[in-house]
N, CA, C and O of each residue as an XYZ file, in Angstrom:
688
protein
N     131.690    122.809     91.826
C     132.573    122.719     90.688
C     131.755    122.726     89.411
O     130.626    122.237     89.381
N     132.328    123.278     88.366
C     131.661    123.211     87.076
C     132.177    121.984     86.314
O     132.946    121.196     86.863
N     131.764    121.822     85.068
C     132.137    120.638     84.283
C     133.642    120.510     84.085
O     134.148    119.400     83.919
N     134.359    121.622     84.101
C     135.807    121.567     83.899
C     136.535    121.167     85.179
O     137.738    120.909     85.156
N     135.806    121.116     86.298
C     136.433    120.782     87.573
C     136.899    121.993     88.351
O     137.392    121.861     89.471
N     136.746    123.187     87.763
C     137.158    124.401     88.465
C     136.152    124.741     89.547
O     134.946    124.585     89.357
N     136.645    125.201     90.668
C     135.804    125.603     91.784
C     135.200    126.966     91.471
O     135.916    127.930     91.205
N     133.866    127.031     91.506
C     133.176    128.292     91.267
C     132.168    128.515     92.371
O     131.660    127.559     92.957
N     131.879    129.752     92.655
C     130.895    130.077     93.683
C     129.502    129.853     93.115
O     129.322    129.884     91.898
N     128.508    129.626     93.978
C     127.139    129.488     93.481
C     126.693    130.699     92.664
O     125.974    130.551     91.676
N     127.119    131.895     93.073
C     126.723    133.104     92.354
C     127.238    133.111     90.918
O     126.607    133.689     90.033
N     128.383    132.470     90.685
C     128.933    132.374     89.329
C     128.200    131.322     88.496
O     128.227    131.365     87.266
N     127.548    130.383     89.173
C     126.922    129.271     88.469
C     125.411    129.427     88.288
O     124.856    128.950     87.298
N     124.741    130.094     89.238
C     123.281    130.131     89.225
C     122.762    131.555     89.393
O     123.344    132.351     90.129
N     121.661    131.873     88.704
C     121.016    133.162     88.983
C     120.502    133.167     90.426
O     120.222    132.102     90.976
N     120.376    134.312     91.033
C     119.953    134.414     92.434
C     118.574    133.811     92.663
O     118.293    133.337     93.763
N     117.705    133.816     91.652
C     116.355    133.292     91.843
C     116.231    131.824     91.406
O     115.121    131.301     91.304
N     117.355    131.168     91.153
C     117.332    129.768     90.709
C     116.937    128.842     91.850
O     117.275    129.083     93.009
N     116.220    127.783     91.504
C     115.998    126.661     92.411
C     116.994    125.597     91.968
O     116.993    125.183     90.808
N     117.842    125.158     92.889
C     118.959    124.270     92.538
C     118.659    122.844     92.979
O     118.259    122.607     94.118
N     118.853    121.906     92.073
C     118.772    120.497     92.422
C     120.139    120.129     92.976
O     121.116    120.054     92.231
N     120.211    119.900     94.275
C     121.473    119.626     94.948
C     121.695    118.119     95.006
O     121.104    117.435     95.841
N     122.545    117.600     94.119
C     122.715    116.161     93.958
C     124.046    115.632     94.487
O     124.165    114.437     94.758
N     125.031    116.482     94.637
C     126.370    115.983     94.936
C     126.453    115.319     96.314
O     126.823    114.149     96.412
N     126.115    116.045     97.364
C     126.170    115.514     98.725
C     125.404    116.460     99.644
O     124.981    117.536     99.221
N     125.227    116.057    100.907
C     124.450    116.895    101.828
C     125.163    118.197    102.148
O     124.511    119.201    102.436
N     126.479    118.202    102.104
C     127.234    119.422    102.385
C     126.989    120.487    101.317
O     126.890    121.672    101.634
N     126.893    120.074    100.071
C     126.602    121.025     98.990
C     125.238    121.672     99.191
O     125.080    122.876     98.994
N     124.251    120.864     99.586
C     122.925    121.409     99.861
C     122.955    122.402    101.005
O     122.333    123.462    100.937
N     123.678    122.054    102.054
C     123.816    122.961    103.197
C     124.437    124.285    102.762
O     123.945    125.354    103.124
N     125.504    124.216    101.996
C     126.181    125.434    101.541
C     125.268    126.294    100.675
O     125.274    127.520    100.790
N     124.484    125.659     99.809
C     123.585    126.402     98.932
C     122.503    127.141     99.718
O     122.233    128.314     99.457
N     121.882    126.452    100.685
C     120.827    127.138    101.452
C     121.415    128.252    102.306
O     120.771    129.280    102.516
N     122.621    128.059    102.795
C     123.254    129.112    103.594
C     123.625    130.319    102.722
O     123.801    131.425    103.234
N     123.741    130.106    101.411
C     123.956    131.211    100.478
C     122.638    131.813     99.991
O     122.635    132.733     99.174
N     121.511    131.284    100.500
C     120.206    131.839    100.162
C     119.493    131.207     98.986
O     118.486    131.740     98.521
N     119.997    130.073     98.488
C     119.346    129.395     97.369
C     118.306    128.404     97.877
O     118.491    127.770     98.916
N     117.208    128.278     97.131
C     116.244    127.221     97.391
C     116.756    125.962     96.685
O     117.310    126.028     95.588
N     116.557    124.812     97.344
C     117.057    123.566     96.760
C     115.993    122.472     96.786
O     115.047    122.506     97.573
N     116.183    121.510     95.901
C     115.554    120.205     95.978
C     116.719    119.259     96.249
O     117.656    119.174     95.454
N     116.656    118.553     97.366
C     117.784    117.733     97.804
C     117.693    116.314     97.233
O     116.670    115.642     97.363
N     118.772    115.879     96.607
C     118.888    114.493     96.138
C     120.353    114.071     96.185
O     120.943    113.762     95.150
N     120.945    114.056     97.386
C     122.361    113.658     97.472
C     122.554    112.241     96.927
O     121.890    111.300     97.360
N     123.454    112.113     95.992
C     123.572    110.882     95.208
C     123.756    109.622     96.041
O     123.197    108.582     95.691
N     124.497    109.671     97.101
C     124.754    108.457     97.882
C     123.555    108.024     98.726
O     123.594    106.978     99.374
N     122.497    108.823     98.718
C     121.294    108.472     99.467
C     120.051    108.366     98.593
O     119.006    107.917     99.063
N     120.146    108.770     97.334
C     118.931    108.835     96.518
C     119.085    108.293     95.104
O     118.110    108.310     94.352
N     120.239    107.821     94.711
C     120.434    107.389     93.321
C     120.240    105.882     93.192
O     121.010    105.099     93.748
N     119.214    105.488     92.460
C     118.968    104.069     92.211
C     119.976    103.493     91.227
O     119.920    102.306     90.907
N     120.876    104.305     90.755
C     122.000    103.853     89.940
C     122.978    103.055     90.806
O     123.738    102.233     90.294
N     122.955    103.302     92.120
C     123.829    102.576     93.044
C     123.286    101.181     93.299
O     122.071    100.996     93.356
N     124.169    100.188     93.454
C     123.708     98.836     93.746
C     122.889     98.787     95.039
O     123.040     99.623     95.930
N     122.028     97.787     95.108
C     121.135     97.613     96.250
C     121.889     97.068     97.463
O     121.516     97.338     98.605
N     122.933     96.313     97.215
C     123.683     95.713     98.312
C     123.384     94.238     98.494
O     123.581     93.684     99.575
N     122.904     93.600     97.427
C     122.578     92.176     97.499
C     123.714     91.291     97.009
O     123.601     90.065     97.035
N     124.792     91.890     96.569
C     125.945     91.123     96.095
C     125.585     90.211     94.943
O     125.018     90.654     93.943
N     125.913     88.935     95.080
C     125.703     87.957     94.006
C     124.225     87.721     93.702
O     123.891     87.207     92.635
N     123.340     88.090     94.622
C     121.908     87.924     94.371
C     121.367     88.961     93.389
O     120.252     88.819     92.886
N     122.139     89.986     93.120
C     121.691     91.050     92.219
C     122.044     90.668     90.783
O     123.223     90.625     90.432
N     121.043     90.390     89.950
C     121.330     89.901     88.605
C     121.638     90.992     87.575
O     121.976     90.676     86.434
N     121.530     92.257     87.953
C     121.661     93.325     86.971
C     122.950     94.110     87.147
O     123.440     94.273     88.264
N     123.497     94.596     86.035
C     124.720     95.401     86.112
C     124.401     96.833     86.540
O     123.276     97.309     86.389
N     125.400     97.491     87.069
C     125.299     98.898     87.435
C     126.414     99.645     86.722
O     127.389     99.041     86.274
N     126.270    100.946     86.620
C     127.292    101.743     85.951
C     128.636    101.550     86.646
O     128.690    101.338     87.858
N     129.702    101.623     85.889
C     131.051    101.341     86.388
C     131.386    102.127     87.649
O     131.876    101.541     88.614
N     131.138    103.441     87.673
C     131.535    104.262     88.823
C     130.816    103.852     90.096
O     131.320    104.098     91.192
N     129.646    103.231     89.975
C     128.888    102.885     91.173
C     129.434    101.653     91.876
O     129.109    101.415     93.039
N     130.243    100.882     91.205
C     130.739     99.632     91.795
C     131.681     99.870     92.970
O     131.881     98.980     93.797
N     132.254    101.054     93.047
C     133.149    101.361     94.162
C     132.438    102.115     95.277
O     133.034    102.388     96.319
N     131.184    102.450     95.070
C     130.404    103.186     96.060
C     129.764    102.215     97.048
O     129.558    101.038     96.750
N     129.459    102.740     98.225
C     128.701    101.966     99.202
C     127.309    101.721     98.627
O     126.720    102.637     98.053
N     126.765    100.508     98.766
C     125.431    100.240     98.226
C     124.377    101.154     98.849
O     124.528    101.621     99.978
N     123.326    101.396     98.102
C     122.192    102.166     98.599
C     121.154    101.162     99.081
O     120.268    100.752     98.331
N     121.279    100.774    100.348
C     120.384     99.759    100.888
C     119.077    100.379    101.380
O     118.921    101.600    101.404
N     118.159     99.526    101.764
C     116.820     99.954    102.136
C     116.825    100.885    103.351
O     116.098    101.878    103.375
N     117.628    100.570    104.340
C     117.645    101.404    105.538
C     118.220    102.794    105.251
O     117.738    103.783    105.803
N     119.233    102.880    104.403
C     119.768    104.190    104.016
C     118.683    105.023    103.335
O     118.556    106.219    103.596
N     117.904    104.383    102.462
C     116.790    105.088    101.806
C     115.790    105.584    102.843
O     115.319    106.719    102.765
N     115.470    104.743    103.801
C     114.472    105.094    104.818
C     114.955    106.229    105.716
O     114.149    107.037    106.179
N     116.229    106.295    105.959
C     116.791    107.323    106.852
C     117.025    108.664    106.144
O     117.366    109.653    106.793
N     116.846    108.703    104.824
C     117.069    109.940    104.076
C     116.129    111.042    104.538
O     114.937    110.824    104.750
N     116.695    112.221    104.685
C     115.907    113.427    104.945
C     116.498    114.560    104.129
O     117.708    114.779    104.175
N     115.669    115.293    103.375
C     116.200    116.433    102.639
C     116.726    117.526    103.566
O     117.455    118.414    103.124
N     116.363    117.467    104.845
C     116.823    118.467    105.809
C     118.112    118.069    106.521
O     118.611    118.801    107.375
N     118.644    116.907    106.163
C     119.889    116.452    106.779
C     120.988    117.483    106.541
O     121.203    117.920    105.411
N     121.665    117.859    107.584
C     122.780    118.825    107.563
C     122.344    120.269    107.319
O     123.196    121.145    107.169
N     121.054    120.533    107.277
C     120.570    121.905    107.084
C     120.479    122.570    108.459
O     119.800    122.059    109.349
N     121.155    123.703    108.635
C     121.131    124.370    109.944
C     119.738    124.912    110.282
O     118.949    125.238    109.395
N     119.459    124.998    111.577
C     118.204    125.593    112.030
C     118.058    126.982    111.426
O     119.015    127.752    111.344
N     116.840    127.278    111.008
C     116.556    128.575    110.415
C     116.665    128.593    108.906
O     116.231    129.553    108.269
N     117.234    127.554    108.321
C     117.400    127.492    106.862
C     116.467    126.466    106.213
O     116.496    126.290    104.995
N     115.657    125.801    107.001
C     114.777    124.752    106.465
C     113.850    125.281    105.370
O     113.491    124.543    104.453
N     113.468    126.537    105.459
C     112.535    127.119    104.475
C     113.116    127.128    103.061
O     112.370    127.261    102.090
N     114.422    126.990    102.933
C     115.058    126.979    101.618
C     115.035    125.596    100.963
O     115.371    125.460     99.787
N     114.638    124.571    101.723
C     114.581    123.207    101.189
C     113.151    122.940    100.734
O     112.245    122.818    101.558
N     112.952    122.851     99.431
C     111.616    122.656     98.874
C     111.166    121.207     98.944
O     109.969    120.924     98.888
N     112.112    120.291     99.064
C     111.773    118.880     99.141
C     112.950    118.022     98.744
O     114.088    118.484     98.655
N     112.645    116.761     98.506
C     113.662    115.798     98.111
C     113.263    115.109     96.818
O     112.122    115.211     96.368
N     114.210    114.412     96.235
C     114.004    113.738     94.957
C     114.875    112.495     94.928
O     115.967    112.485     95.495
N     114.400    111.453     94.275
C     115.229    110.278     94.015
C     115.405    110.158     92.508
O     114.579    110.647     91.737
N     116.484    109.507     92.095
C     116.837    109.479     90.675
C     117.103    108.054     90.201
O     117.807    107.286     90.856
N     116.535    107.725     89.070
C     116.807    106.443     88.412
C     117.369    106.764     87.034
O     116.622    107.022     86.090
N     118.676    106.745     86.932
C     119.333    107.036     85.656
C     119.189    105.817     84.762
O     119.776    104.770     85.033
N     118.421    105.948     83.712
C     118.067    104.770     82.918
C     118.930    104.552     81.678
O     118.660    103.634     80.903
N     119.955    105.367     81.472
C     120.790    105.124     80.295
C     121.535    103.799     80.382
O     122.006    103.284     79.367
N     121.645    103.243     81.589
C     122.284    101.931     81.719
C     121.285    100.871     82.199
O     121.679     99.815     82.694
N     120.007    101.160     82.050
C     118.946    100.207     82.396
C     118.314     99.761     81.085
O     117.920    100.587     80.262
N     118.223     98.465     80.900
C     117.884     97.942     79.582
C     116.426     97.568     79.369
O     115.986     97.437     78.227
N     115.667     97.392     80.450
C     114.268     97.006     80.268
C     113.475     97.271     81.549
O     114.029     97.642     82.583
N     112.189     97.071     81.447
C     111.297     97.351     82.579
C     111.632     96.497     83.807
O     111.639     97.004     84.929
N     111.907     95.216     83.602
C     112.205     94.324     84.727
C     113.434     94.813     85.499
O     113.455     94.769     86.729
N     114.442     95.272     84.783
C     115.649     95.780     85.439
C     115.342     97.066     86.208
O     115.805     97.238     87.335
N     114.574     97.958     85.612
C     114.206     99.195     86.295
C     113.415     98.906     87.566
O     113.689     99.481     88.619
N     112.442     98.023     87.462
C     111.645     97.678     88.647
C     112.533     97.108     89.756
O     112.376     97.467     90.923
N     113.450     96.237     89.400
C     114.359     95.628     90.374
C     115.189     96.695     91.091
O     115.402     96.619     92.301
N     115.648     97.675     90.340
C     116.525     98.703     90.908
C     115.777     99.716     91.778
O     116.366    100.297     92.689
N     114.490     99.931     91.507
C     113.780    100.946     92.298
C     112.942    100.364     93.435
O     112.785    101.007     94.473
N     112.402     99.157     93.255
C     111.574     98.564     94.315
C     112.377     97.549     95.106
O     113.041     96.721     94.482
N     112.368     97.550     96.404
C     111.515     98.244     97.360
C     112.077     99.580     97.862
O     111.493    100.202     98.750
N     113.204    100.022     97.300
C     113.797    101.266     97.812
C     112.837    102.443     97.682
O     112.848    103.352     98.511
N     112.010    102.425     96.647
C     111.045    103.502     96.470
C     110.048    103.555     97.627
O     109.601    104.638     98.006
N     109.695    102.403     98.191
C     108.806    102.398     99.364
C     109.432    103.226    100.487
O     108.772    104.054    101.114
N     110.719    102.980    100.721
C     111.423    103.660    101.818
C     111.527    105.157    101.566
O     111.286    105.958    102.470
N     111.880    105.536    100.359
C     111.976    106.961    100.051
C     110.618    107.643    100.125
O     110.517    108.769    100.612
N     109.582    106.977     99.652
C     108.242    107.571     99.712
C     107.865    107.863    101.159
O     107.375    108.948    101.473
N     108.090    106.907    102.023
C     107.754    107.139    103.433
C     108.648    108.208    104.047
O     108.183    109.043    104.823
N     109.909    108.181    103.705
C     110.842    109.175    104.266
C     110.462    110.591    103.839
O     110.592    111.528    104.627
N     109.997    110.755    102.614
C     109.696    112.085    102.100
C     108.276    112.561    102.416
O     108.024    113.765    102.426
N     107.349    111.639    102.673
C     105.961    112.032    102.882
C     105.493    111.913    104.320
O     104.514    112.561    104.691
N     106.149    111.117    105.138
C     105.714    110.930    106.527
C     106.320    112.009    107.424
O     107.239    112.722    107.020
N     105.801    112.116    108.627
C     106.408    113.015    109.596
C     107.869    112.621    109.769
O     108.190    111.434    109.827
N     108.752    113.608    109.851
C     110.173    113.300    109.886
C     110.604    112.429    111.077
O     111.457    111.556    110.918
N     110.061    112.641    112.198
C     110.472    111.866    113.377
C     109.281    111.675    114.284
O     108.394    112.528    114.272
N     109.198    110.644    115.052
C     110.114    109.508    114.992
C     109.669    108.513    113.924
O     108.476    108.313    113.696
N     110.634    107.907    113.288
C     110.378    106.838    112.330
C     111.149    105.619    112.783
O     112.287    105.728    113.240
N     110.532    104.463    112.656
C     111.186    103.227    113.096
C     111.347    102.285    111.911
O     110.373    101.844    111.301
N     112.600    101.992    111.609
C     112.886    101.138    110.463
C     112.295     99.741    110.632
O     111.801     99.161    109.665
N     112.339     99.199    111.835
C     111.815     97.844    112.043
C     110.317     97.773    111.729
O     109.852     96.779    111.171
N     109.563     98.809    112.079
C     108.142     98.846    111.746
C     107.940     99.029    110.240
O     107.062     98.409    109.641
N     108.753     99.877    109.650
C     108.685    100.069    108.204
C     108.966     98.762    107.472
O     108.281     98.446    106.500
N     109.960     97.998    107.919
C     110.349     96.762    107.239
C     109.179     95.782    107.160
O     109.036     95.070    106.165
N     108.358     95.740    108.178
C     107.178     94.867    108.155
C     106.204     95.354    107.082
O     105.684     94.551    106.307
N     105.955     96.656    107.034
C     105.071     97.216    106.006
C     105.645     96.998    104.608
O     104.912     96.674    103.674
N     106.946     97.175    104.473
C     107.596     97.008    103.171
C     107.464     95.573    102.667
O     107.226     95.354    101.479
N     107.614     94.611    103.548
C     107.484     93.209    103.141
C     106.063     92.916    102.655
O     105.874     92.211    101.664
N     105.076     93.456    103.349
C     103.687     93.259    102.923
C     103.438     93.904    101.560
O     102.811     93.303    100.688
N     103.924     95.108    101.387
C     103.736     95.802    100.114
C     104.502     95.096     98.999
O     104.022     95.010     97.869
N     105.675     94.597     99.314
C     106.463     93.858     98.324
C     105.691     92.647     97.822
O     105.665     92.379     96.621
N     105.059     91.910     98.741
C     104.265     90.741     98.344
C     103.117     91.153     97.424
O     102.802     90.450     96.464
N     102.495     92.292     97.719
C     101.386     92.771     96.885
C     101.850     93.070     95.458
O     101.194     92.675     94.494
N     102.967     93.760     95.328
C     103.383     94.125     93.969
C     103.995     92.938     93.227
O     103.906     92.863     92.001
N     104.615     92.009     93.959
C     105.082     90.776     93.305
C     103.889     90.023     92.704
O     103.976     89.494     91.596
N     102.777     89.979     93.445
C     101.575     89.293     92.966
C     101.018     89.962     91.707
O     100.298     89.326     90.937
N     101.342     91.225     91.496
C     100.890     91.946     90.300
C     101.923     91.898     89.171
O     101.744     92.533     88.132
N     102.996     91.147     89.381
C     103.976     90.965     88.321
C     105.121     91.965     88.307
O     105.885     92.005     87.343
N     105.259     92.776     89.357
C     106.360     93.736     89.435
C     107.617     93.002     89.878
O     107.567     92.186     90.798
N     108.724     93.280     89.242
C     109.996     92.624     89.539
C     110.695     93.329     90.713
O     111.686     94.035     90.527
N     110.171     93.127     91.897
C     110.674     93.790     93.104
C     111.809     92.971     93.722
O     111.655     91.774     93.968
N     112.933     93.614     93.968
C     114.070     92.915     94.582
C     113.763     92.581     96.039
O     112.832     93.144     96.613
N     114.533     91.672     96.649
C     114.357     91.384     98.071
C     114.647     92.625     98.912
O     115.311     93.558     98.460
N     114.144     92.617    100.123
C     114.383     93.756    101.006
C     115.858     93.924    101.324
O     116.319     95.039    101.569
N     116.599     92.831    101.323
C     118.039     92.936    101.555
C     118.400     93.228    102.985
O     119.453     93.803    103.262
N     117.528     92.833    103.906
C     117.802     93.035    105.328
C     117.720     91.701    106.040
O     117.177     90.733    105.507
N     118.261     91.656    107.248
C     118.227     90.418    108.023
C     116.782     89.974    108.217
O     115.896     90.799    108.442
N     116.554     88.684    108.129
C     115.200     88.165    108.293
C     114.711     88.414    109.704
O     115.449     88.275    110.679
N     113.445     88.787    109.782
C     112.753     88.952    111.047
C     111.572     88.023    111.033
O     111.160     87.559    109.970
N     111.025     87.746    112.176
C     109.885     86.861    112.270
C     108.779     87.326    111.332
O     108.359     88.483    111.377
N     108.311     86.417    110.483
C     107.223     86.729    109.580
C     107.653     87.362    108.266
O     106.801     87.639    107.422
N     108.946     87.599    108.062
C     109.421     88.216    106.822
C     110.128     87.167    105.977
O     110.994     86.446    106.473
N     109.767     87.079    104.713
C     110.393     86.065    103.854
C     111.710     86.564    103.285
O     112.657     85.788    103.164
N     111.793     87.850    102.930
C     112.995     88.459    102.355
C     113.491     87.695    101.132
O     114.686     87.695    100.839
N     112.596     87.062    100.436
C     112.956     86.291     99.237
C     112.260     86.865     98.028
O     112.431     86.358     96.919
């Protein structure tokens, strides 16, 4: 859809040699690659730090109005993200990579930005840079807790992992 809400084909919206940032959802990315477009995948419900973390009352910062009705973007969702999700076999070459987004027009200071991106950035970094499979969230969670402690010690305002406590994890 364009800004007016009218349904338009990719050919009407983009030059044939365009690289498209596919942000709406995984289905849009799939449709674009099947039409022969190269994409950078950042489906909003899996990559937008504008979405709440899922800590409920423990989250001290506001989020944009539209995000309050969305499912939170929790740590495990970030870790499970793949830019190749929903891409049919044979079309992977059209996916140049993935991207995460921190829309800062509603972020007021560094502490708020750090809270909204960390530790989710740990999960996205591993999801985008590590071998796609197999990945184990439980093993990642242990690494994330250790890294969280390191950056907290350096003064970074990192939010809790937001997952059930496991042996040896403080999650505080």
